[in-house]
XYZ file of C-alpha atoms in Angstrom:
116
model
C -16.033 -24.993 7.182
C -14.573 -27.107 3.909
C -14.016 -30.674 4.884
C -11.277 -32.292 2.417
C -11.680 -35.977 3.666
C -10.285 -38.312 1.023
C -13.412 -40.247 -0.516
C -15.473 -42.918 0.984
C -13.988 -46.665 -0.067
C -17.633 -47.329 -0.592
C -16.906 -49.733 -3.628
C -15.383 -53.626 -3.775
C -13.717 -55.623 -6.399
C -14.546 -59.229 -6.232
C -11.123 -61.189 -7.632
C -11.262 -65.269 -8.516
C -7.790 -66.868 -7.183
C -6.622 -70.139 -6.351
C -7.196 -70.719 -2.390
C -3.248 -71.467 -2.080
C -2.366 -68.248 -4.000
C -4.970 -66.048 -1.290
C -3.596 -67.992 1.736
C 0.128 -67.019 0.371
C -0.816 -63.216 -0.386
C -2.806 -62.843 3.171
C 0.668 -64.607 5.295
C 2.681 -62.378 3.402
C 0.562 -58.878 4.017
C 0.299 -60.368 7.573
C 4.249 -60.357 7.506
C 4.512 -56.942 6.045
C 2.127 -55.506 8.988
C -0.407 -54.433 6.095
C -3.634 -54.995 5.421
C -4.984 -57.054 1.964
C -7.060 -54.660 0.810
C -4.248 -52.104 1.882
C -2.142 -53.583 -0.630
C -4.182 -53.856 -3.523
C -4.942 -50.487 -3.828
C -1.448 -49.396 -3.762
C -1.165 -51.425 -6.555
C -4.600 -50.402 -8.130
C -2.713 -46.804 -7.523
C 0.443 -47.290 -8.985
C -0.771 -48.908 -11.998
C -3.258 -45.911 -12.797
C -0.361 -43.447 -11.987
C 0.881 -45.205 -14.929
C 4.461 -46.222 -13.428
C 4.764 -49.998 -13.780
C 5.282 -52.554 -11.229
C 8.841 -52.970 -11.961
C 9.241 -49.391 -11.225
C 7.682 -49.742 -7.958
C 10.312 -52.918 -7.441
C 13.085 -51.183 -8.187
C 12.029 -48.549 -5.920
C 11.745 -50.145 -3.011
C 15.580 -52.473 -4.519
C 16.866 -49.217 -4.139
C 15.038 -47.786 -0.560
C 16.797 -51.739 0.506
C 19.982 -50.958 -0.905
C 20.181 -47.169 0.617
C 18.989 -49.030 4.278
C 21.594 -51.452 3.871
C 24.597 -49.408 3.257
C 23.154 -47.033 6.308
C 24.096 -50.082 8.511
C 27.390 -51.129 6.836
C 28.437 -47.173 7.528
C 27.381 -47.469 10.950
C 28.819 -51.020 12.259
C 31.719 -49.331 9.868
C 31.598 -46.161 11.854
C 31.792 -48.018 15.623
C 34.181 -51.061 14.445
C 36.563 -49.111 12.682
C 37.974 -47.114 16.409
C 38.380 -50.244 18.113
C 40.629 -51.581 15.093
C 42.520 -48.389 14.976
C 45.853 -48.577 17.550
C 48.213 -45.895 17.685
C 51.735 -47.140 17.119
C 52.840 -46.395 20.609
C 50.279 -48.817 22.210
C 51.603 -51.881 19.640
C 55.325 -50.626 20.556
C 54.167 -50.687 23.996
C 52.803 -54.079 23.628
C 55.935 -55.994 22.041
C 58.410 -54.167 24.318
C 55.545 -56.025 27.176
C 56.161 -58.920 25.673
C 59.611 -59.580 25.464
C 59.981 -58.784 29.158
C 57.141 -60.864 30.258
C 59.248 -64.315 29.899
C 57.007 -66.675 31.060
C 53.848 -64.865 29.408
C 51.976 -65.295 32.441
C 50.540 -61.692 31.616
C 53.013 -59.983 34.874
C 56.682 -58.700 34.651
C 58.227 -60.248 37.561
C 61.394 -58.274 38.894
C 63.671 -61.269 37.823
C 62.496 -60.861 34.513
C 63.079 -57.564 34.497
C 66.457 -57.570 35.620
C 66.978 -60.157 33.413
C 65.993 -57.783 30.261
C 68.273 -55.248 31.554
């Protein structure tokens, strides 16, 4: 039986930073829900795949921009029926209106003899 594991990270890469800059990059992979070490070898990845980190920006810019205008279409899709009245129900409305004198909301029968 073949085993195809992906290899062993049996190796480390000892980095000197600033103790700010670490604290910053560990709250921010905490934020993202991924690990440190997670994230540097995605970049360790990308840069030996030879795309640059720009391209890797602009990637996720555009996976942003795509997620984004999925949500405009669909508060789009449900707002745009509730905006939408036929013309009968506006007619409807007005002719409502003009009856209901007072405007207390109820078309009294004096007020609608009176429209008559």
């Amino acid at each position: 039986m073949s085993d195809t594991r992906p290899p062993k990270k049996s190796e480390s890469l000892e980095i000197r930073i600033p103790y700010p800059t670490k604290q910053a990059f560990m709250a921010r992979c905490r934020d993202e829900g991924r690990s440190a070490s997670e994230v540097l070898r995605g970049l360790i990845e990308t840069r030996l795949s030879g795309a640059t980190i720009d391209a890797a920006k602009a990637a996720r810019r555009r996976m942003r921009l795509i997620a984004g205008t999925l949500v405009a279409l669909a508060v789009g899709a449900v707002a745009v029926p509730s905006l939408a009245r036929a013309p009968h129900e506006t007619q409807s409305r007005r002719a409502f209106e003009r009856l209901d004198a007072n405007h207390d909301g109820v078309v009294s029968y004096q007020e609608f003899r009176r429209a008559n």
